[in-house]
Amino acid sequence: MQSPLFAHTEQQTQERWTLQNPQLLRIALTGHEDVLARKGAMVAYQGLMEFDGEYQSAGQRRSRRMTGEGLDLMRCTGQGTVFLANLGQYLHLLDVDHEGLTVDSAYVLALDSALHTEVIAVDSQYGISG
C-alpha cells in the first residue's frame, strides 16, 4: 500500500499532542485524561482504546436543540496512541493556556476533555456559525 500518510515514521516523543505529519495528529493517552475528537477522524490507534461515538455533554445537547449548531465529538479513552485526521486538512496545535478561544466548529479536530466548550452566536455580516 502506498500513500503520503505512510511516508513519515512515527514521532517518538513524550508529548501528549504531536503532529505526526502536517495532516495527522498523534495523541498519547495514559488512561487518566480523555480526549474529545471529531467523529470519524480516527485513522488508526495502538493499545487498549475505547471510542464513544455518542458523546454529548448536557450543554451541547441543549445548544443543539436551541440553535441547531454543534460539534459531533467522540470520547477517546484508554491507554495507547490514537492518530486523527480530517479530510487532509493541515493541522495546528494550539495551547489555549486558560484563555478563551472562538473557533468555527468545522476546523476543530480534537480537544482535551477538561476544556469547556459552548456554542455562541457570532455577529457577522457573513453568517459564520460555530
GROMACS .gro file of C-alpha atoms in nm:
model
  130
    1MET     CA    1   0.000   0.000   0.000
    2GLN     CA    2   0.138   0.342  -0.092
    3SER     CA    3   0.025   0.676   0.042
    4PRO     CA    4   0.186   1.002   0.159
    5LEU     CA    5   0.036   0.922   0.502
    6PHE     CA    6   0.286   0.637   0.535
    7ALA     CA    7   0.586   0.842   0.419
    8HIS     CA    8   0.667   0.952   0.774
    9THR     CA    9   0.799   0.738   1.056
   10GLU     CA   10   0.621   0.760   1.389
   11GLN     CA   11   0.728   1.056   1.601
   12GLN     CA   12   0.894   0.932   1.920
   13THR     CA   13   0.818   1.189   2.189
   14GLN     CA   14   0.686   1.212   2.543
   15GLU     CA   15   0.447   1.495   2.446
   16ARG     CA   16   0.077   1.415   2.464
   17TRP     CA   17  -0.014   1.604   2.145
   18THR     CA   18   0.224   1.572   1.847
   19LEU     CA   19   0.192   1.639   1.477
   20GLN     CA   20   0.285   1.309   1.317
   21ASN     CA   21   0.294   1.497   0.988
   22PRO     CA   22   0.125   1.822   0.878
   23GLN     CA   23  -0.209   1.644   0.833
   24LEU     CA   24  -0.202   1.374   1.102
   25LEU     CA   25  -0.228   1.426   1.479
   26ARG     CA   26  -0.081   1.177   1.725
   27ILE     CA   27  -0.225   1.177   2.080
   28ALA     CA   28  -0.078   0.967   2.361
   29LEU     CA   29  -0.334   0.855   2.619
   30THR     CA   30  -0.228   0.724   2.960
   31GLY     CA   31  -0.569   0.622   3.091
   32HIS     CA   32  -0.614   0.930   3.310
   33GLU     CA   33  -0.727   1.208   3.074
   34ASP     CA   34  -0.973   1.158   2.790
   35VAL     CA   35  -0.970   1.335   2.457
   36LEU     CA   36  -1.269   1.455   2.257
   37ALA     CA   37  -1.223   1.412   1.882
   38ARG     CA   38  -1.432   1.483   1.575
   39LYS     CA   39  -1.648   1.182   1.492
   40GLY     CA   40  -1.495   0.985   1.207
   41ALA     CA   41  -1.148   1.140   1.249
   42MET     CA   42  -0.977   0.831   1.393
   43VAL     CA   43  -0.733   0.697   1.135
   44ALA     CA   44  -0.554   0.439   1.350
   45TYR     CA   45  -0.477   0.352   1.709
   46GLN     CA   46  -0.240   0.138   1.914
   47GLY     CA   47  -0.307  -0.001   2.260
   48LEU     CA   48  -0.621  -0.052   2.464
   49MET     CA   49  -0.855   0.222   2.345
   50GLU     CA   50  -1.230   0.280   2.355
   51PHE     CA   51  -1.428   0.524   2.143
   52ASP     CA   52  -1.771   0.656   2.246
   53GLY     CA   53  -1.932   0.796   1.932
   54GLU     CA   54  -2.247   0.907   2.114
   55TYR     CA   55  -2.071   1.155   2.342
   56GLN     CA   56  -2.252   1.485   2.411
   57SER     CA   57  -2.241   1.696   2.724
   58ALA     CA   58  -2.566   1.835   2.866
   59GLY     CA   59  -2.467   2.181   2.742
   60GLN     CA   60  -2.406   2.051   2.391
   61ARG     CA   61  -2.743   1.877   2.380
   62ARG     CA   62  -2.915   2.197   2.497
   63SER     CA   63  -2.726   2.415   2.245
   64ARG     CA   64  -2.804   2.181   1.956
   65ARG     CA   65  -3.174   2.181   2.050
   66MET     CA   66  -3.185   2.561   2.071
   67THR     CA   67  -2.959   2.660   1.781
   68GLY     CA   68  -2.916   2.357   1.558
   69GLU     CA   69  -2.540   2.415   1.587
   70GLY     CA   70  -2.290   2.182   1.745
   71LEU     CA   71  -1.978   1.976   1.713
   72ASP     CA   72  -2.014   1.599   1.674
   73LEU     CA   73  -1.750   1.453   1.904
   74MET     CA   74  -1.643   1.110   2.021
   75ARG     CA   75  -1.473   1.043   2.353
   76CYS     CA   76  -1.139   0.859   2.324
   77THR     CA   77  -1.029   0.678   2.639
   78GLY     CA   78  -0.773   0.419   2.735
   79GLN     CA   79  -0.401   0.363   2.719
   80GLY     CA   80  -0.216   0.392   2.393
   81THR     CA   81  -0.188   0.618   2.093
   82VAL     CA   82  -0.460   0.746   1.863
   83PHE     CA   83  -0.398   0.907   1.523
   84LEU     CA   84  -0.652   1.161   1.394
   85ALA     CA   85  -0.703   1.342   1.064
   86ASN     CA   86  -0.988   1.524   0.891
   87LEU     CA   87  -1.019   1.540   0.513
   88GLY     CA   88  -0.647   1.603   0.467
   89GLN     CA   89  -0.669   1.944   0.638
   90TYR     CA   90  -0.340   2.091   0.758
   91LEU     CA   91  -0.325   2.092   1.137
   92HIS     CA   92  -0.206   2.338   1.401
   93LEU     CA   93  -0.168   2.269   1.772
   94LEU     CA   94  -0.298   2.546   1.997
   95ASP     CA   95  -0.236   2.566   2.371
   96VAL     CA   96  -0.523   2.780   2.500
   97ASP     CA   97  -0.347   2.825   2.837
   98HIS     CA   98  -0.667   2.911   3.033
   99GLU     CA   99  -0.771   3.177   2.780
  100GLY     CA  100  -1.088   3.182   2.574
  101LEU     CA  101  -1.076   3.094   2.207
  102THR     CA  102  -1.354   3.112   1.949
  103VAL     CA  103  -1.323   2.862   1.664
  104ASP     CA  104  -1.556   2.765   1.381
  105SER     CA  105  -1.656   2.406   1.457
  106ALA     CA  106  -1.564   2.296   1.104
  107TYR     CA  107  -1.198   2.342   1.197
  108VAL     CA  108  -1.186   2.153   1.529
  109LEU     CA  109  -1.020   1.811   1.516
  110ALA     CA  110  -0.967   1.730   1.884
  111LEU     CA  111  -0.952   1.886   2.229
  112ASP     CA  112  -0.877   1.789   2.585
  113SER     CA  113  -1.192   1.669   2.762
  114ALA     CA  114  -1.122   1.908   3.052
  115LEU     CA  115  -1.184   2.211   2.828
  116HIS     CA  116  -1.521   2.388   2.845
  117THR     CA  117  -1.697   2.427   2.510
  118GLU     CA  118  -2.013   2.610   2.413
  119VAL     CA  119  -2.195   2.731   2.105
  120ILE     CA  120  -2.206   3.108   2.072
  121ALA     CA  121  -2.355   3.348   1.821
  122VAL     CA  122  -2.100   3.547   1.625
  123ASP     CA  123  -2.225   3.880   1.493
  124SER     CA  124  -2.116   3.881   1.133
  125GLN     CA  125  -2.247   4.004   0.806
  126TYR     CA  126  -2.111   3.683   0.652
  127GLY     CA  127  -2.317   3.444   0.866
  128ILE     CA  128  -2.033   3.249   1.028
  129SER     CA  129  -2.162   2.974   1.255
  130GLY     CA  130  -1.951   2.797   1.515
   0.00000   0.00000   0.00000
